[in-house]
Amino acid sequence: MTRTPHTPPGPPVVGNVPRFADDPLRFLVGVQEAYGGQYPVVRLEPAGGQRIVVVLDAALVHEILADRERFVRPRVGPEASRREGLLSSRGPLWERQRSVIQPELVGGQLAAYADIAARSVEEMLDRWPENGEIDLVAELSMLTMQVIARSLLGRDATREQARTVYEALDTFAEEFEFGADALLLPDALQSGPSAAFERADADLEAVARDFVDWHREHEDPPDSMLTALIEAERDGVELSEDELIDQTVLFLTAGQETTALTIAYAFHHLSRSPDVRAGVTEEATGVLDGAAPSWEHLSGFDLTERVVRETLRLTPAAWNVTREVRGPTTLGGTRFETDDLVLLPTYAHQREDRVWGDGDAFRPARWTDEVSRSHDSYFPFGSGPRVCIGRQVALTEAQFTLAHTLQQYEVDVHGDELAFEPAITLRPADGLRATVTERE
């Protein structure tokens, strides 16, 4: 039997989309809790904009993410720029890009990236005061930017380049209001990217071109993902100049903020859970014994890994995944129509009490359970053929940063409750500041 999506009640004419636009996290969690056990999907009806379908069944989420022919990455709102990096490209272009990039993220390359991450963390800690206050998100954003520049692009980023990327991401976050014009208004009435967005995009392109030009000017540049892309271009893989620039922009932006936020949220959760923090500190001290972390240490970070997994469950930087339906289709017994915007709400699935029992609790011990480790309702990196290609790099960087930092510093994040700003990523609305104290 084929089902049509259920529509939750809402005001006349405008339907339930304004409530979603006003507070998407609360709305999606409420819909997941109210209807998740009854319906695989629900439908939101905007006044004249794109029809929205929210997927509540976790197994169906993975089916959709596995089907890149019928469910494609949409271009929603001003963040859907002209760029065609791996994250936004489709079809043969996506296949060409992935075929070049994926081999650079396995085996020995991961160990090399781990060494870069460890060195970058050590440099960050050398800058910190013995006892003082820091902007935690800014510090970690600079760290992740430097790791990306060194590992993926082959050389250090200047402070000016790092600041350009950071400010561009700020602009994109301010511009991107997930539930507003892009969802409420017909296409003809939607405004395009603002002048600020265009300037930020141009600034990012300039930084990307600088990295590409530097590689081309050097006869023997260091091994990096950008080097692999340029050499693939020379070897006949059809990567145009625009594709190369777009992919470099993606390298600069995609993993920078998400990884920084994950680490920042982990420090926040640990500050609220002193027993767990003490355990991570003891583990780091025992495994590292005063040294900087290396690839060989990774297997010893058992509790640290569970803290990262739990942070990704409770506060996923990629809080929502979207897909667009290419044509009328039925999947999992549910009918989808052409151009439906399909929401796969990571944040709501990963906090659902019906699944997790205590969805809002920070409890790393749950990850000793194999059921949790293989649960369909956990997908912080997405799923299917478009699963985040850099997930192992991000997990390693997060564990190294937590372990190395807590071996040397006490980190107390200010504030008790997190307020979120759900834009392209799940940002802390008020930032995250911390008091750091060097250990004796």
CSV table of C-alpha atoms in Angstrom, one decimal:
chain,number,residue,atom,x,y,z
A,1,MET,CA,0.0,0.0,0.0
A,2,THR,CA,1.3,3.5,-0.9
A,3,ARG,CA,0.9,6.2,1.7
A,4,THR,CA,0.8,10.0,1.2
A,5,PRO,CA,2.6,12.0,3.9
A,6,HIS,CA,0.5,13.0,6.9
A,7,THR,CA,0.1,16.7,7.5
A,8,PRO,CA,0.3,17.9,11.1
A,9,PRO,CA,-2.3,20.6,12.0
A,10,GLY,CA,-1.4,24.2,11.6
A,11,PRO,CA,-3.0,27.7,11.0
A,12,PRO,CA,-5.1,28.2,7.9
A,13,VAL,CA,-3.5,29.4,4.6
A,14,VAL,CA,0.1,29.5,5.9
A,15,GLY,CA,0.0,26.0,7.5
A,16,ASN,CA,2.6,24.8,9.9
A,17,VAL,CA,5.7,26.2,8.1
A,18,PRO,CA,5.9,29.5,10.1
A,19,ARG,CA,6.3,27.5,13.3
A,20,PHE,CA,9.1,25.6,11.7
A,21,ALA,CA,10.7,28.8,10.4
A,22,ASP,CA,10.5,30.4,13.9
A,23,ASP,CA,12.3,27.6,15.8
A,24,PRO,CA,13.2,24.7,13.5
A,25,LEU,CA,14.9,22.6,16.2
A,26,ARG,CA,12.0,22.8,18.6
A,27,PHE,CA,9.5,22.2,15.8
A,28,LEU,CA,11.3,19.2,14.3
A,29,VAL,CA,11.9,17.6,17.8
A,30,GLY,CA,8.2,18.1,18.6
A,31,VAL,CA,7.1,16.5,15.3
A,32,GLN,CA,9.5,13.6,15.8
A,33,GLU,CA,8.2,12.9,19.3
A,34,ALA,CA,4.5,13.4,18.4
A,35,TYR,CA,4.4,11.5,15.1
A,36,GLY,CA,7.6,9.4,14.9
A,37,GLY,CA,5.9,6.2,16.1
A,38,GLN,CA,2.9,6.6,13.9
A,39,TYR,CA,4.0,7.9,10.5
A,40,PRO,CA,7.2,7.4,8.4
A,41,VAL,CA,6.9,11.0,7.0
A,42,VAL,CA,4.9,14.1,7.6
A,43,ARG,CA,4.2,17.0,5.2
A,44,LEU,CA,4.5,20.7,5.8
A,45,GLU,CA,2.4,22.9,3.6
A,46,PRO,CA,3.8,26.4,2.8
A,47,ALA,CA,1.5,29.1,1.4
A,48,GLY,CA,3.2,29.1,-2.0
A,49,GLY,CA,6.7,27.9,-1.6
A,50,GLN,CA,8.2,24.4,-2.0
A,51,ARG,CA,6.4,21.5,-0.5
A,52,ILE,CA,8.3,20.1,2.5
A,53,VAL,CA,8.4,16.5,3.6
A,54,VAL,CA,10.0,15.5,7.0
A,55,VAL,CA,11.2,11.9,7.3
A,56,LEU,CA,10.5,10.5,10.7
A,57,ASP,CA,11.4,6.8,10.1
A,58,ALA,CA,15.2,6.2,10.5
A,59,ALA,CA,15.3,3.3,8.1
A,60,LEU,CA,13.7,5.4,5.4
A,61,VAL,CA,16.3,8.1,6.0
A,62,HIS,CA,19.0,5.7,5.1
A,63,GLU,CA,17.1,4.5,2.0
A,64,ILE,CA,16.8,8.1,0.8
A,65,LEU,CA,20.4,8.8,1.4
A,66,ALA,CA,21.4,5.7,-0.5
A,67,ASP,CA,19.3,6.7,-3.5
A,68,ARG,CA,21.3,9.5,-5.2
A,69,GLU,CA,19.4,9.1,-8.5
A,70,ARG,CA,15.9,10.0,-7.2
A,71,PHE,CA,16.9,12.1,-4.2
A,72,VAL,CA,19.5,14.7,-5.0
A,73,ARG,CA,21.1,17.5,-3.0
A,74,PRO,CA,18.9,20.6,-3.4
A,75,ARG,CA,19.8,24.1,-4.0
A,76,VAL,CA,17.9,26.0,-1.3
A,77,GLY,CA,18.4,29.6,-0.2
A,78,PRO,CA,21.4,31.8,-0.9
A,79,GLU,CA,23.9,29.3,0.3
A,80,ALA,CA,23.2,27.3,-2.8
A,81,SER,CA,25.8,29.2,-4.8
A,82,ARG,CA,27.2,28.4,-8.2
A,83,ARG,CA,30.0,26.3,-6.8
A,84,GLU,CA,30.3,22.6,-7.8
A,85,GLY,CA,32.5,21.0,-5.2
A,86,LEU,CA,32.1,17.4,-4.0
A,87,LEU,CA,29.4,18.5,-1.5
A,88,SER,CA,27.1,20.1,-4.0
A,89,SER,CA,28.0,18.5,-7.3
A,90,ARG,CA,25.9,15.7,-8.9
A,91,GLY,CA,26.1,12.9,-11.4
A,92,PRO,CA,29.3,12.3,-13.4
A,93,LEU,CA,30.9,15.4,-12.0
A,94,TRP,CA,30.5,14.1,-8.5
A,95,GLU,CA,31.8,10.7,-9.5
A,96,ARG,CA,35.0,12.2,-11.0
A,97,GLN,CA,35.7,14.4,-8.0
A,98,ARG,CA,35.1,11.5,-5.5
A,99,SER,CA,37.3,9.1,-7.5
A,100,VAL,CA,40.2,11.5,-7.1
A,101,ILE,CA,39.6,12.6,-3.5
A,102,GLN,CA,38.6,9.3,-1.7
A,103,PRO,CA,42.0,7.5,-2.1
A,104,GLU,CA,43.6,10.5,-0.3
A,105,LEU,CA,41.6,9.8,2.9
A,106,VAL,CA,42.5,6.2,3.6
A,107,GLY,CA,45.5,4.2,4.9
A,108,GLY,CA,48.8,5.9,5.3
A,109,GLN,CA,47.4,9.3,4.4
A,110,LEU,CA,45.2,9.2,7.5
A,111,ALA,CA,48.3,8.7,9.7
A,112,ALA,CA,50.0,11.7,8.0
A,113,TYR,CA,46.9,13.8,8.6
A,114,ALA,CA,46.9,12.7,12.3
A,115,ASP,CA,50.5,14.0,12.7
A,116,ILE,CA,49.5,17.3,11.2
A,117,ALA,CA,46.5,17.5,13.6
A,118,ALA,CA,48.7,16.8,16.6
A,119,ARG,CA,51.3,19.4,15.6
A,120,SER,CA,48.6,22.0,15.0
A,121,VAL,CA,47.0,21.3,18.4
A,122,GLU,CA,50.4,21.7,20.1
A,123,GLU,CA,50.8,25.1,18.4
A,124,MET,CA,47.4,26.2,19.6
A,125,LEU,CA,48.1,25.2,23.2
A,126,ASP,CA,51.4,27.1,23.0
A,127,ARG,CA,49.5,30.3,22.3
A,128,TRP,CA,47.1,29.8,25.2
A,129,PRO,CA,47.6,31.7,28.5
A,130,GLU,CA,48.6,29.9,31.7
A,131,ASN,CA,45.4,31.1,33.2
A,132,GLY,CA,42.9,33.1,31.3
A,133,GLU,CA,39.7,33.4,29.2
A,134,ILE,CA,39.5,32.4,25.5
A,135,ASP,CA,37.0,32.4,22.7
A,136,LEU,CA,36.8,28.7,22.4
A,137,VAL,CA,35.0,28.6,19.0
A,138,ALA,CA,37.4,31.1,17.5
A,139,GLU,CA,40.4,29.2,18.8
A,140,LEU,CA,39.2,25.9,17.5
A,141,SER,CA,38.1,27.4,14.1
A,142,MET,CA,41.7,28.6,13.7
A,143,LEU,CA,43.0,25.1,14.6
A,144,THR,CA,40.7,23.3,12.2
A,145,MET,CA,41.5,25.8,9.4
A,146,GLN,CA,45.2,25.2,9.9
A,147,VAL,CA,44.8,21.4,9.8
A,148,ILE,CA,42.8,21.6,6.6
A,149,ALA,CA,45.3,23.9,5.0
A,150,ARG,CA,48.3,21.7,5.9
A,151,SER,CA,46.7,18.3,5.1
A,152,LEU,CA,44.4,19.0,2.2
A,153,LEU,CA,46.0,22.1,0.6
A,154,GLY,CA,49.7,21.4,1.4
A,155,ARG,CA,50.8,24.5,3.2
A,156,ASP,CA,50.0,26.8,6.1
A,157,ALA,CA,47.2,29.3,5.9
A,158,THR,CA,48.1,32.8,6.9
A,159,ARG,CA,46.1,34.4,9.7
A,160,GLU,CA,44.5,36.7,7.1
A,161,GLN,CA,43.4,33.8,5.0
A,162,ALA,CA,42.0,32.0,8.1
A,163,ARG,CA,40.2,35.2,9.1
A,164,THR,CA,38.7,35.5,5.6
A,165,VAL,CA,37.3,32.0,5.8
A,166,TYR,CA,35.9,32.5,9.3
A,167,GLU,CA,34.3,35.8,8.3
A,168,ALA,CA,32.8,34.3,5.1
A,169,LEU,CA,31.2,31.5,7.1
A,170,ASP,CA,29.8,34.1,9.5
A,171,THR,CA,28.2,35.9,6.5
A,172,PHE,CA,26.8,32.7,5.1
A,173,ALA,CA,25.3,31.8,8.5
A,174,GLU,CA,23.6,35.3,8.8
A,175,GLU,CA,22.3,35.0,5.2
A,176,PHE,CA,20.9,31.5,5.5
A,177,GLU,CA,17.6,31.4,7.3
A,178,PHE,CA,16.5,27.9,6.7
A,179,GLY,CA,12.8,28.4,7.2
A,180,ALA,CA,12.2,31.8,5.8
A,181,ASP,CA,12.1,32.9,2.1
A,182,ALA,CA,13.4,29.7,0.7
A,183,LEU,CA,10.6,27.7,2.2
A,184,LEU,CA,7.7,30.2,2.5
A,185,LEU,CA,7.7,32.1,-0.8
A,186,PRO,CA,7.3,31.0,-4.4
A,187,ASP,CA,10.5,31.0,-6.4
A,188,ALA,CA,9.5,34.2,-8.2
A,189,LEU,CA,9.3,36.2,-4.9
A,190,GLN,CA,12.5,34.9,-3.4
A,191,SER,CA,15.4,37.3,-3.1
A,192,GLY,CA,18.8,36.2,-4.4
A,193,PRO,CA,22.1,36.3,-2.6
A,194,SER,CA,22.9,39.7,-1.0
A,195,ALA,CA,25.9,41.9,-1.8
A,196,ALA,CA,27.5,40.7,1.4
A,197,PHE,CA,27.1,37.1,0.4
A,198,GLU,CA,28.6,37.8,-3.0
A,199,ARG,CA,31.6,39.6,-1.5
A,200,ALA,CA,32.2,36.7,1.0
A,201,ASP,CA,32.0,34.2,-1.9
A,202,ALA,CA,34.5,36.2,-3.9
A,203,ASP,CA,36.8,36.5,-1.0
A,204,LEU,CA,36.8,32.7,-0.5
A,205,GLU,CA,37.5,32.3,-4.2
A,206,ALA,CA,40.5,34.6,-4.0
A,207,VAL,CA,41.9,32.5,-1.1
A,208,ALA,CA,41.3,29.3,-3.1
A,209,ARG,CA,43.0,30.7,-6.1
A,210,ASP,CA,46.0,31.6,-4.0
A,211,PHE,CA,46.4,28.0,-2.9
A,212,VAL,CA,46.0,26.6,-6.4
A,213,ASP,CA,48.4,29.2,-7.9
A,214,TRP,CA,51.0,28.4,-5.2
A,215,HIS,CA,50.9,24.7,-6.1
A,216,ARG,CA,51.2,25.3,-9.8
A,217,GLU,CA,54.2,27.6,-9.3
A,218,HIS,CA,56.1,24.9,-7.4
A,219,GLU,CA,57.6,22.1,-9.3
A,220,ASP,CA,57.5,19.7,-6.4
A,221,PRO,CA,54.7,20.8,-4.0
A,222,PRO,CA,54.1,18.7,-0.9
A,223,ASP,CA,51.7,15.8,-1.1
A,224,SER,CA,48.1,16.9,-0.4
A,225,MET,CA,44.6,16.5,-1.7
A,226,LEU,CA,45.0,19.6,-3.8
A,227,THR,CA,48.1,18.2,-5.3
A,228,ALA,CA,46.2,15.0,-6.2
A,229,LEU,CA,43.5,17.1,-7.9
A,230,ILE,CA,46.0,19.1,-9.9
A,231,GLU,CA,47.9,16.0,-10.9
A,232,ALA,CA,44.6,14.2,-11.9
A,233,GLU,CA,43.8,17.2,-14.1
A,234,ARG,CA,47.2,16.8,-15.8
A,235,ASP,CA,46.6,13.0,-16.2
A,236,GLY,CA,43.4,13.4,-18.1
A,237,VAL,CA,40.7,13.5,-15.5
A,238,GLU,CA,38.3,16.2,-16.6
A,239,LEU,CA,38.5,18.7,-13.8
A,240,SER,CA,38.0,22.2,-15.2
A,241,GLU,CA,39.6,25.3,-13.6
A,242,ASP,CA,36.2,26.2,-12.1
A,243,GLU,CA,35.8,22.7,-10.6
A,244,LEU,CA,39.3,22.9,-9.1
A,245,ILE,CA,38.6,26.3,-7.5
A,246,ASP,CA,35.2,25.2,-6.3
A,247,GLN,CA,36.6,22.0,-4.7
A,248,THR,CA,39.3,24.1,-3.0
A,249,VAL,CA,36.6,26.4,-1.6
A,250,LEU,CA,34.9,23.3,-0.3
A,251,PHE,CA,38.1,22.1,1.4
A,252,LEU,CA,38.4,25.5,3.1
A,253,THR,CA,34.9,25.6,4.4
A,254,ALA,CA,33.2,22.1,4.7
A,255,GLY,CA,35.2,20.5,7.5
A,256,GLN,CA,36.5,23.7,9.2
A,257,GLU,CA,33.4,24.8,11.1
A,258,THR,CA,31.7,21.4,11.6
A,259,THR,CA,34.9,19.9,13.3
A,260,ALA,CA,35.5,23.1,15.3
A,261,LEU,CA,31.9,23.1,16.6
A,262,THR,CA,32.1,19.4,17.5
A,263,ILE,CA,35.2,19.9,19.6
A,264,ALA,CA,33.8,23.0,21.2
A,265,TYR,CA,30.5,21.2,22.1
A,266,ALA,CA,32.5,18.3,23.5
A,267,PHE,CA,34.3,20.7,25.9
A,268,HIS,CA,31.0,22.2,26.9
A,269,HIS,CA,29.5,18.8,27.7
A,270,LEU,CA,32.6,17.8,29.6
A,271,SER,CA,32.3,21.0,31.7
A,272,ARG,CA,28.8,19.9,32.7
A,273,SER,CA,30.0,16.3,33.4
A,274,PRO,CA,33.0,16.6,35.7
A,275,ASP,CA,33.2,12.8,36.3
A,276,VAL,CA,33.4,12.1,32.6
A,277,ARG,CA,35.9,14.9,32.1
A,278,ALA,CA,38.1,13.4,34.9
A,279,GLY,CA,38.0,10.1,33.1
A,280,VAL,CA,39.0,11.6,29.7
A,281,THR,CA,41.9,13.5,31.5
A,282,GLU,CA,43.1,10.3,33.2
A,283,GLU,CA,42.9,8.4,29.9
A,284,ALA,CA,44.8,11.1,28.1
A,285,THR,CA,47.5,11.3,30.7
A,286,GLY,CA,47.9,7.5,30.8
A,287,VAL,CA,48.0,7.0,27.0
A,288,LEU,CA,50.1,10.0,26.1
A,289,ASP,CA,52.4,10.3,29.2
A,290,GLY,CA,53.2,13.9,28.4
A,291,ALA,CA,53.8,13.3,24.6
A,292,ALA,CA,51.8,14.8,21.7
A,293,PRO,CA,49.3,12.3,20.3
A,294,SER,CA,50.1,10.2,17.2
A,295,TRP,CA,48.3,7.7,15.1
A,296,GLU,CA,49.5,4.8,17.3
A,297,HIS,CA,47.8,6.4,20.3
A,298,LEU,CA,44.4,6.5,18.7
A,299,SER,CA,43.4,3.0,19.7
A,300,GLY,CA,43.9,3.9,23.4
A,301,PHE,CA,41.3,6.7,23.4
A,302,ASP,CA,38.3,4.6,24.3
A,303,LEU,CA,36.4,7.0,26.5
A,304,THR,CA,37.6,10.0,24.4
A,305,GLU,CA,36.1,8.3,21.3
A,306,ARG,CA,32.8,7.7,23.1
A,307,VAL,CA,32.7,11.4,24.2
A,308,VAL,CA,33.1,12.4,20.6
A,309,ARG,CA,30.4,10.0,19.4
A,310,GLU,CA,28.0,11.3,22.1
A,311,THR,CA,28.8,14.9,21.2
A,312,LEU,CA,27.9,14.2,17.6
A,313,ARG,CA,24.7,12.6,18.7
A,314,LEU,CA,23.6,15.3,21.1
A,315,THR,CA,24.8,18.4,19.2
A,316,PRO,CA,25.4,17.5,15.6
A,317,ALA,CA,27.0,20.4,13.7
A,318,ALA,CA,25.3,19.1,10.6
A,319,TRP,CA,21.8,19.3,12.3
A,320,ASN,CA,19.7,18.5,9.2
A,321,VAL,CA,20.2,16.8,5.8
A,322,THR,CA,18.1,17.8,2.8
A,323,ARG,CA,17.2,16.2,-0.4
A,324,GLU,CA,15.1,17.1,-3.4
A,325,VAL,CA,12.9,14.6,-5.4
A,326,ARG,CA,13.8,14.5,-9.1
A,327,GLY,CA,10.5,12.9,-10.1
A,328,PRO,CA,7.4,11.2,-8.8
A,329,THR,CA,8.5,8.2,-6.9
A,330,THR,CA,7.5,5.7,-4.1
A,331,LEU,CA,10.0,4.6,-1.5
A,332,GLY,CA,9.3,2.6,1.6
A,333,GLY,CA,5.6,2.7,0.7
A,334,THR,CA,5.5,6.5,0.7
A,335,ARG,CA,4.7,8.6,-2.3
A,336,PHE,CA,7.0,11.6,-3.0
A,337,GLU,CA,6.3,14.2,-5.7
A,338,THR,CA,8.6,16.0,-8.1
A,339,ASP,CA,10.5,18.9,-6.4
A,340,ASP,CA,9.4,17.9,-2.8
A,341,LEU,CA,12.0,19.2,-0.4
A,342,VAL,CA,12.8,16.3,1.9
A,343,LEU,CA,14.1,17.0,5.4
A,344,LEU,CA,16.1,14.3,7.3
A,345,PRO,CA,16.4,16.0,10.7
A,346,THR,CA,19.5,14.6,12.3
A,347,TYR,CA,19.1,16.6,15.5
A,348,ALA,CA,15.6,15.3,16.1
A,349,HIS,CA,16.3,11.7,15.3
A,350,GLN,CA,19.4,11.6,17.5
A,351,ARG,CA,17.5,13.0,20.5
A,352,GLU,CA,14.3,10.9,20.2
A,353,ASP,CA,13.4,9.4,23.6
A,354,ARG,CA,11.5,6.6,22.0
A,355,VAL,CA,14.8,5.4,20.5
A,356,TRP,CA,17.5,6.5,23.0
A,357,GLY,CA,15.5,6.4,26.3
A,358,ASP,CA,17.2,9.6,27.6
A,359,GLY,CA,17.7,11.5,24.3
A,360,ASP,CA,18.6,14.8,25.9
A,361,ALA,CA,21.2,13.4,28.3
A,362,PHE,CA,24.9,13.4,27.7
A,363,ARG,CA,25.9,9.8,28.4
A,364,PRO,CA,29.0,8.6,26.6
A,365,ALA,CA,28.6,5.2,28.3
A,366,ARG,CA,25.8,4.4,25.9
A,367,TRP,CA,28.4,3.8,23.2
A,368,THR,CA,29.7,0.7,24.9
A,369,ASP,CA,26.5,-0.9,23.6
A,370,GLU,CA,26.7,-2.4,20.1
A,371,VAL,CA,23.0,-1.6,19.6
A,372,SER,CA,23.8,2.1,19.9
A,373,ARG,CA,26.8,1.9,17.7
A,374,SER,CA,24.8,0.4,14.8
A,375,HIS,CA,21.5,2.3,15.3
A,376,ASP,CA,19.8,3.7,12.3
A,377,SER,CA,18.8,6.9,14.2
A,378,TYR,CA,22.5,7.9,14.4
A,379,PHE,CA,23.8,9.6,11.2
A,380,PRO,CA,25.9,12.7,12.1
A,381,PHE,CA,28.0,12.3,8.9
A,382,GLY,CA,25.0,11.4,6.7
A,383,SER,CA,24.8,8.0,5.1
A,384,GLY,CA,24.9,6.2,1.7
A,385,PRO,CA,27.2,7.1,-1.2
A,386,ARG,CA,27.3,10.8,-0.1
A,387,VAL,CA,28.4,10.0,3.5
A,388,CYS,CA,30.9,12.6,4.7
A,389,ILE,CA,34.2,11.6,3.0
A,390,GLY,CA,36.3,13.2,5.7
A,391,ARG,CA,34.6,11.7,8.7
A,392,GLN,CA,37.6,9.7,9.9
A,393,VAL,CA,39.8,12.7,9.7
A,394,ALA,CA,37.3,14.7,11.7
A,395,LEU,CA,37.0,12.0,14.4
A,396,THR,CA,40.7,11.7,14.7
A,397,GLU,CA,41.2,15.5,15.0
A,398,ALA,CA,38.5,15.8,17.6
A,399,GLN,CA,40.0,13.0,19.8
A,400,PHE,CA,43.5,14.3,19.5
A,401,THR,CA,42.4,17.8,20.4
A,402,LEU,CA,40.4,16.7,23.5
A,403,ALA,CA,43.2,14.4,24.8
A,404,HIS,CA,46.1,16.7,24.2
A,405,THR,CA,44.3,19.7,25.6
A,406,LEU,CA,43.1,18.0,28.7
A,407,GLN,CA,46.5,16.5,29.4
A,408,GLN,CA,47.8,20.1,29.6
A,409,TYR,CA,44.9,22.3,30.6
A,410,GLU,CA,41.7,22.4,32.7
A,411,VAL,CA,39.0,23.8,30.4
A,412,ASP,CA,35.9,25.2,32.0
A,413,VAL,CA,33.3,26.4,29.4
A,414,HIS,CA,31.1,29.2,30.7
A,415,GLY,CA,27.3,28.9,30.9
A,416,ASP,CA,25.0,26.0,31.7
A,417,GLU,CA,22.4,25.7,28.9
A,418,LEU,CA,23.2,25.9,25.2
A,419,ALA,CA,21.1,28.1,22.9
A,420,PHE,CA,21.5,27.3,19.3
A,421,GLU,CA,21.4,29.2,16.0
A,422,PRO,CA,20.5,26.5,13.4
A,423,ALA,CA,21.8,27.9,10.1
A,424,ILE,CA,24.0,26.0,7.7
A,425,THR,CA,25.5,24.4,10.8
A,426,LEU,CA,24.3,24.2,14.4
A,427,ARG,CA,26.1,27.2,15.9
A,428,PRO,CA,26.0,28.3,19.6
A,429,ALA,CA,23.8,31.4,19.6
A,430,ASP,CA,25.9,33.2,22.2
A,431,GLY,CA,29.3,31.7,21.3
A,432,LEU,CA,31.3,29.6,23.7
A,433,ARG,CA,33.9,31.2,26.0
A,434,ALA,CA,36.1,29.2,28.4
A,435,THR,CA,38.5,29.7,31.2
A,436,VAL,CA,41.7,27.7,30.7
A,437,THR,CA,44.2,26.8,33.4
A,438,GLU,CA,47.5,25.1,32.7
A,439,ARG,CA,48.1,22.0,34.8
A,440,GLU,CA,51.2,21.9,37.1
